[in-house]
XYZ file of C-alpha atoms in Angstrom:
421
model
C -3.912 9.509 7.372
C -2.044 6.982 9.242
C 0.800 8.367 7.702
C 1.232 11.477 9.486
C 3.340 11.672 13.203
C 0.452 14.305 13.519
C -1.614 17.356 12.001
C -1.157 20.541 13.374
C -2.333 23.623 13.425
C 0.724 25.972 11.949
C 1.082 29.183 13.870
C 4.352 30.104 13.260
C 7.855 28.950 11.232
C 11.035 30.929 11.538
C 14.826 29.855 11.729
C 14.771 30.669 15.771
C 12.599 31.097 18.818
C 12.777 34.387 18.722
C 11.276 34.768 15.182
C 8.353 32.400 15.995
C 7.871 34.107 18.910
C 7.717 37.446 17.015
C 5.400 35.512 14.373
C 2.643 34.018 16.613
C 2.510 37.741 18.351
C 1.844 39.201 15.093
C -1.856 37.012 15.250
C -3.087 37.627 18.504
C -7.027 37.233 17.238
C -5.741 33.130 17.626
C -5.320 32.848 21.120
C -8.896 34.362 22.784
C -10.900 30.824 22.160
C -8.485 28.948 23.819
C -8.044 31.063 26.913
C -10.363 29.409 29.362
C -9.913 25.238 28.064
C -7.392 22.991 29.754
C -3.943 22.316 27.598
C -0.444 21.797 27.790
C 2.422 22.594 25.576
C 5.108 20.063 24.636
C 8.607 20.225 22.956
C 9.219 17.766 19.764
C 12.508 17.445 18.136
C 13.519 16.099 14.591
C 17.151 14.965 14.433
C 18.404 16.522 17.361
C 17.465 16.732 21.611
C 16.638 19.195 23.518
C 17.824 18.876 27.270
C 14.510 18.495 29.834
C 15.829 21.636 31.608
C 15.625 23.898 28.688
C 12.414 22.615 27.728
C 10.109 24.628 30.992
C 11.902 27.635 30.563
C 10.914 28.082 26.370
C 7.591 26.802 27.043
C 7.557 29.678 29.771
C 8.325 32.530 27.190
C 4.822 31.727 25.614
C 3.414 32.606 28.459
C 2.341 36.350 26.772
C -0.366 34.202 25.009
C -2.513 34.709 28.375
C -3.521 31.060 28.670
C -5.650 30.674 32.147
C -7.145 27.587 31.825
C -5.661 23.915 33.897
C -2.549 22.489 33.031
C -3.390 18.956 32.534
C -0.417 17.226 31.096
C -2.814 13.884 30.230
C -5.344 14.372 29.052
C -5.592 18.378 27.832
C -8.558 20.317 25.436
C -5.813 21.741 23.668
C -2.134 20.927 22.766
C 0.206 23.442 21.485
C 3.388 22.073 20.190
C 6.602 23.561 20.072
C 9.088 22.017 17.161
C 12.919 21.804 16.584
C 13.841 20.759 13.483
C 17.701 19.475 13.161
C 17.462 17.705 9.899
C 18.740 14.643 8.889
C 22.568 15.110 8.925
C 23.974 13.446 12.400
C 26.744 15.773 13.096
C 24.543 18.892 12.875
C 23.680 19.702 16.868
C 21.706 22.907 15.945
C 18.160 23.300 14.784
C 17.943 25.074 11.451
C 13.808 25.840 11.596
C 11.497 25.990 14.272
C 7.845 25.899 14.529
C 4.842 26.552 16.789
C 1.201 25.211 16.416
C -1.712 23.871 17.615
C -2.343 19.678 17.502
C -5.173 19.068 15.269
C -4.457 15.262 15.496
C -2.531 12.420 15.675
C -2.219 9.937 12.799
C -2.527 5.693 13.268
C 1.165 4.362 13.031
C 0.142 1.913 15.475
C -2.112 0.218 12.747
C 0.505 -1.109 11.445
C 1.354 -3.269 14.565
C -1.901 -3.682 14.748
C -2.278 -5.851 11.654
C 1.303 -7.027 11.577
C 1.351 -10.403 9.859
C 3.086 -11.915 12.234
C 0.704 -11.482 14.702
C -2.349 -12.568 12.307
C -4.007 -15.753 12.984
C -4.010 -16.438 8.848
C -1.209 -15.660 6.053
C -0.150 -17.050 3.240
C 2.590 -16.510 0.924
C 1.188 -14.273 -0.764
C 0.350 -12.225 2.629
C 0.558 -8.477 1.764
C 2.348 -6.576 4.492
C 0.652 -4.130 6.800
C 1.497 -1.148 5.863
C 1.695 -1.659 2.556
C -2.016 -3.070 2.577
C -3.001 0.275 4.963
C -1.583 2.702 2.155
C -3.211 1.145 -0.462
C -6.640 1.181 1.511
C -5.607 5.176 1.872
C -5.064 5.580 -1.987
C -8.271 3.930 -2.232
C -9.837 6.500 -0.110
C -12.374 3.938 1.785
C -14.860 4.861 4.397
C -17.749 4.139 5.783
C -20.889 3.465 3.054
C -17.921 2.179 0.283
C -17.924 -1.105 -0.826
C -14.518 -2.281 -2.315
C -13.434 -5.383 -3.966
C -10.560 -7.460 -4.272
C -10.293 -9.792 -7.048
C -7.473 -11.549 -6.445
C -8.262 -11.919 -2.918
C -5.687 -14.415 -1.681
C -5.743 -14.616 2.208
C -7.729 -11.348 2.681
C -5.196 -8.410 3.826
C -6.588 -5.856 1.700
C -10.378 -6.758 2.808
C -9.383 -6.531 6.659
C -7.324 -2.872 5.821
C -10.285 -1.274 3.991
C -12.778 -2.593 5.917
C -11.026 -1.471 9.431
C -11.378 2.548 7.985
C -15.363 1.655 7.824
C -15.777 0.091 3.948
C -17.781 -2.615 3.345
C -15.355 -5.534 1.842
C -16.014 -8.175 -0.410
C -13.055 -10.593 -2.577
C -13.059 -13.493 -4.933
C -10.059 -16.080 -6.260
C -9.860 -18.671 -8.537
C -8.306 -20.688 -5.923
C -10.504 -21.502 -3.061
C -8.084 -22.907 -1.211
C -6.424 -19.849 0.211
C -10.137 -18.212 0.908
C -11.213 -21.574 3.279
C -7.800 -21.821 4.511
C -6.912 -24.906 7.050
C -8.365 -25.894 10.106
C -9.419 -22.962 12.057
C -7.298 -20.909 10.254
C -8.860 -18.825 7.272
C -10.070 -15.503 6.386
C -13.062 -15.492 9.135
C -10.488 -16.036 11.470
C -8.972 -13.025 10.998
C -12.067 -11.177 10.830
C -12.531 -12.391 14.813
C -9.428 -11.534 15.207
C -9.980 -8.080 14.178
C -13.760 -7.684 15.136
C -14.517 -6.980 11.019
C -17.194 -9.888 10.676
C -19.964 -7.198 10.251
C -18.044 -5.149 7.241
C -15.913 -7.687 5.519
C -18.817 -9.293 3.881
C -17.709 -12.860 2.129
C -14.852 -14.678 -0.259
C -16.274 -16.393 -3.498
C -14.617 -18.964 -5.724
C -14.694 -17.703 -9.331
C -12.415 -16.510 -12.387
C -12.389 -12.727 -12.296
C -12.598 -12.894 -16.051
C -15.970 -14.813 -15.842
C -17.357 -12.693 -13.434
C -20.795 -13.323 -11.804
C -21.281 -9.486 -10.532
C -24.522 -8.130 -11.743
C -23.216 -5.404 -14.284
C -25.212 -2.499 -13.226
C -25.257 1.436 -14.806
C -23.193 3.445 -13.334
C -21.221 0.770 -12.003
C -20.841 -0.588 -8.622
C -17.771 -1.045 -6.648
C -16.420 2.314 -4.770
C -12.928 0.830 -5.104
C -11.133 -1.946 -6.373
C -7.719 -2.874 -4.505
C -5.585 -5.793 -5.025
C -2.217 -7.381 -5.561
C -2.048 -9.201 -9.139
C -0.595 -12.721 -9.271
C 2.648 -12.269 -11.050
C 3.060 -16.177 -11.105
C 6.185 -16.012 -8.706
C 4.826 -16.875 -5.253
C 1.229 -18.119 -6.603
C 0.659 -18.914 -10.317
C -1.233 -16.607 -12.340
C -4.504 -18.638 -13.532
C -7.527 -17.980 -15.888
C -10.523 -20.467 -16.763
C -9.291 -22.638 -20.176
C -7.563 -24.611 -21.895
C -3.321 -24.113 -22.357
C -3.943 -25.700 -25.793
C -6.597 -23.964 -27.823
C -7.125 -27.066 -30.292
C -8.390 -29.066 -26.727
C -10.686 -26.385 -25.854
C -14.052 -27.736 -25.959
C -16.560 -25.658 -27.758
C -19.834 -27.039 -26.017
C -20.268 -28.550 -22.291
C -19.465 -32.434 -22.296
C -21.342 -35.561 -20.909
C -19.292 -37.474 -18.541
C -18.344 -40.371 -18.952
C -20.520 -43.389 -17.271
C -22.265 -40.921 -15.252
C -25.241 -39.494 -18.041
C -24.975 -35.886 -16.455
C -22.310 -32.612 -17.963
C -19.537 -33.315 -16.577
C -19.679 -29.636 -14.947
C -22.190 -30.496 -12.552
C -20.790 -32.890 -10.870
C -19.900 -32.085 -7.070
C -16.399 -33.189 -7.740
C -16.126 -31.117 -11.057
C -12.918 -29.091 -11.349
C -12.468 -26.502 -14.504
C -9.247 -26.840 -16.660
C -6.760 -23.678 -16.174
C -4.478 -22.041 -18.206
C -1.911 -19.381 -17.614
C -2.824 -15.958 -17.240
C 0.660 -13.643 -18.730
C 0.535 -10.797 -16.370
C 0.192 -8.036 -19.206
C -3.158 -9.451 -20.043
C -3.820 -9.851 -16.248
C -3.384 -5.981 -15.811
C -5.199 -4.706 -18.778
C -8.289 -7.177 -18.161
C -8.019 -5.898 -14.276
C -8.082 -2.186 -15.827
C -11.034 -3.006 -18.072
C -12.719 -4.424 -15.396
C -12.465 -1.245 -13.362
C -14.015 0.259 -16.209
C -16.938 -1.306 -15.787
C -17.690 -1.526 -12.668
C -16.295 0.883 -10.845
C -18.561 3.865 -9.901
C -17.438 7.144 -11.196
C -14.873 8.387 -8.558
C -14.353 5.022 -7.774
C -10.228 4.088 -7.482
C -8.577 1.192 -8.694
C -4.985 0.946 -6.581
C -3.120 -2.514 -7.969
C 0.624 -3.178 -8.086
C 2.176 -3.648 -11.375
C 5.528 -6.003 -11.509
C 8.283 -4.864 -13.673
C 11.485 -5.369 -15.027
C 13.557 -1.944 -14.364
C 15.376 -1.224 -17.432
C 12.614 -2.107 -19.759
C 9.953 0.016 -17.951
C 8.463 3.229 -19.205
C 5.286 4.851 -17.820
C 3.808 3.365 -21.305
C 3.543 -0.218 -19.867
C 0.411 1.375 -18.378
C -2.949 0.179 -19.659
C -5.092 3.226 -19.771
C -8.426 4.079 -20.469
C -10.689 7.606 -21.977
C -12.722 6.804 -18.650
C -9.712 6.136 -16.168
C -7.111 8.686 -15.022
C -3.808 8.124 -13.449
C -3.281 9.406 -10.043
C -0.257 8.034 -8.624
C 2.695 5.559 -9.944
C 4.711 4.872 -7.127
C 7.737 2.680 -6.961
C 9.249 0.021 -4.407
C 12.696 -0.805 -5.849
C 14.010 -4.390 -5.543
C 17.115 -4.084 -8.221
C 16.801 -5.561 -11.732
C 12.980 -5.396 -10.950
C 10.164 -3.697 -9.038
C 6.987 -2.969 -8.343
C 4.919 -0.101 -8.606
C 1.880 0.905 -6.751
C -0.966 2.611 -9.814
C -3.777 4.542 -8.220
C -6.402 5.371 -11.260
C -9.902 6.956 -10.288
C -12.825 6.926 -12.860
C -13.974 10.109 -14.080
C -16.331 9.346 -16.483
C -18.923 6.476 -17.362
C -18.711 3.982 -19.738
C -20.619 4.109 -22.812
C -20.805 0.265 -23.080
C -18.153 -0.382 -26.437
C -14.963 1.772 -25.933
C -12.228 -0.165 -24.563
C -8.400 0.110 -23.644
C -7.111 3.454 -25.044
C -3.460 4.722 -25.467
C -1.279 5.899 -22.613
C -1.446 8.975 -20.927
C 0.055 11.238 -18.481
C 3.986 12.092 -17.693
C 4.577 10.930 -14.064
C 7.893 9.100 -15.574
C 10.220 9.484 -18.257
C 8.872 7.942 -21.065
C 10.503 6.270 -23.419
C 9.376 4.543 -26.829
C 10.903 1.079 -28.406
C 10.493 -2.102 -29.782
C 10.327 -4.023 -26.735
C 7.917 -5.335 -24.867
C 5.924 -3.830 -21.679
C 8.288 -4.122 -18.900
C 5.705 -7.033 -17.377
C 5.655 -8.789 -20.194
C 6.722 -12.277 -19.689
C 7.413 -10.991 -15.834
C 7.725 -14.757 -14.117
C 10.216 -15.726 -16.271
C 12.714 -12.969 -16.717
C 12.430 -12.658 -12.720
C 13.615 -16.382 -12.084
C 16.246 -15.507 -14.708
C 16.993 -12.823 -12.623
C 17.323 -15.449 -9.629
C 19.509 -17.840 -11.249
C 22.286 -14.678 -12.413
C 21.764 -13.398 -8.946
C 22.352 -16.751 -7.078
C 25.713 -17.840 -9.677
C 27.012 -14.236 -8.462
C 26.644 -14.819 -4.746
C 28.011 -18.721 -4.977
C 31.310 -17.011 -6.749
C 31.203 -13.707 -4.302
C 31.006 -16.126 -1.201
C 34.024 -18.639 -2.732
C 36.105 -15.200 -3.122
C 35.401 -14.244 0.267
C 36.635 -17.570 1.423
C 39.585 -17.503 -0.269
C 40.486 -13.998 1.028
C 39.763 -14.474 5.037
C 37.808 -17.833 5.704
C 34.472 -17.860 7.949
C 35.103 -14.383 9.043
C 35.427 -13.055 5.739
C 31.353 -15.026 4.926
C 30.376 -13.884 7.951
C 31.309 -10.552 6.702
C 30.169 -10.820 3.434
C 26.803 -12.092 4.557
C 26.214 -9.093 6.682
C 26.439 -6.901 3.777
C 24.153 -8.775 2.035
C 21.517 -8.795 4.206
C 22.442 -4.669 4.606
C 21.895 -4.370 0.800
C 18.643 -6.376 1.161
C 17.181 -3.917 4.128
C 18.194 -0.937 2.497
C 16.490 -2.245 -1.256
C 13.281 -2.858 0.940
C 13.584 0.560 2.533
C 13.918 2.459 -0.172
């Protein structure tokens, strides 16, 4: 819930004091229970102020609630909260609803400083952001007694996340060299920094589609959370040979040594490249699997925005979408899929057809809007850069460095406000 400012209590809504005062009078079987406690009412405004020598005198016209206990402005039993909301237009200077309630809580905004990749002792490049990597442990709904997985593990955000809201955390990669890190800088290190070394239990080495989990009825991951490699910052990889007619078809001797080659200390499988629609759907089938029922699988999905309809999804009879999400970026984005499992496997049925409307669905010819995602985004690049090279020679032409400087601060304005939304 680290979204949330806070949860409260609602008592009363109306579009003045007056009215909420009327309202919370008309329930007066609320107030007996908190009659004797210490508390303290405060004055929060949305949009808009409220001067600090208007604030005693509202608080004062509560005063028919017969409160006796201590004022204690620190550290109170009970908070009561009186709300102004102005909206979002700046020129409005009147509140258009106000509210009155009880604090239930206050959410965790400060996680997100917290684990702030820049302050983390180990990142990569492929370093999910903080709050990104805390809503995705939220759609995933961990706790204490889940265990979650990350295949595509990377440098660890999403096992540090989870694991800080009480799951037991566990992540593989293909590439080890991200999980040991360099130096003193790795994954453990930033479960010291974060005092997770007794939940986030270890990184393994392995292909994700030669997986060496135990398959087990009923399955056994509570969640599965990750960020797919989309082979833009880190290459998407899977065990195998690029050309099929190399692929060996039993294990080899090597050469001079008497031994298969695959024991050997020094031994290092062949790759191939792993195209991101087959990365999703074996990620999906995976879930499938092993996933208890209930379980969530939360993954972001690449795509290129004009070619995307909500039947790019991979779906599955056992797997039902719960949230699609977007983050915009332009002529691509990427979308945050939340899918729980609500029914078991029966061992043989496998990807199904699409389901749900959370988008406007279209149908075509074309491929899945991740199809081929790596290369259509560096085509993307090159347009994009050939536009700014000609955009920053205009704005040379019409008003020299001032005119870059100028242009360059609307660029990087465009880039915050793509991010933001």
């Amino acid at each position: 819930y680290f979204f949330s400012r806070t949860i409260t209590e609602l008592w009363a809504k109306a579009d003045s004091w007056d009215g909420v005062i009327d309202k919370v009078k008309e329930h007066p079987e609320r107030w007996p229970q908190y009659l004797d406690v210490s508390f303290k009412f405060s004055v929060v405004t949305f949009g808009g102020t409220i001067e600090h020598k208007d604030k005693a005198p509202l608080i004062n016209r509560f005063a028919f609630t017969g409160f006796m206990g201590k004022i204690d402005l620190k550290t109170p039993e009970e908070e009561f909260l009186l709300i102004a909301d102005y909206g979002i237009d700046p020129d409005v200077t009147v509140a258009h609803t106000f509210y009155m309630g009880r604090l239930v809580g206050h959410g965790k905004r400060e996680l997100i400083d917290k684990f702030n990749v820049k302050k983390r002792k180990y990142i990569g490049n492929t370093t999910m952001d903080a709050e990104l990597s805390l809503i995705m442990a939220n759609q995933a709904l961990c706790g204490p007694g889940k265990l979650v997985y990350d295949p595509f593990v990377g440098t660890g955000s999403f096992l540090m996340t989870c694991a800080h809201f009480g799951a037991m955390t566990v992540g593989s990669d293909i590439d080890g060299r991200q999980i040991r890190g360099k130096g003193k800088a790795s994954i453990q290190s930033n479960c010291e920094q974060y005092g997770l070394k007794g939940r986030v239990l270890d990184a393994l080495v392995f292909d994700v589609c030669h997986s060496p989990w135990r398959k087990i009825n009923g399955g056994m991951f509570d969640a599965i959370v990750t960020d797919p490699p989309y082979g833009v910052r880190a290459g998407a990889k899977t065990l195998g040979r690029k050309d099929p007619a190399k692929q060996a078809t039993e294990p080899r001797m090597a050469v001079d040594e008497g031994v298969l080659a695959h024991l050997l200390p020094d031994y290092v499988p062949p790759t191939k490249p792993y195209e991101m629609s087959e990365v999703v759907a074996d990620l999906l089938m995976f879930a499938v699997k092993n996933l208890v029922r209930g379980g969530r699988l939360v993954y972001w999905l690449p795509t290129v925005t004009e070619d995307y309809t909500i039947d790019d999804l991979p779906t599955h009879p056992c797997m039902e979408l719960v949230a699609n999400c977007e983050q915009a970026f332009g002529q691509w984005s990427r979308r945050l899929i939340t899918m729980e499992k609500v029914a078991d496997w029966d061992g043989e049925m496998g990807l199904g057809a699409p389901t749900g409307d959370m988008n406007k669905s279209k149908t075509g010819p074309n491929q899945v809007g991740h199809f081929g995602f790596r290369d259509r985004y560096f085509a993307f690049s090159a347009v994009e850069n050939a536009k700014r090279k000609k955009e920053l020679k205009e704005a040379y032409q019409r008003g020299g460095p001032q005119a870059v400087a100028a242009y360059m601060k609307e660029l990087e304005a465009r880039k915050k406000e793509a991010v933001a939304v």
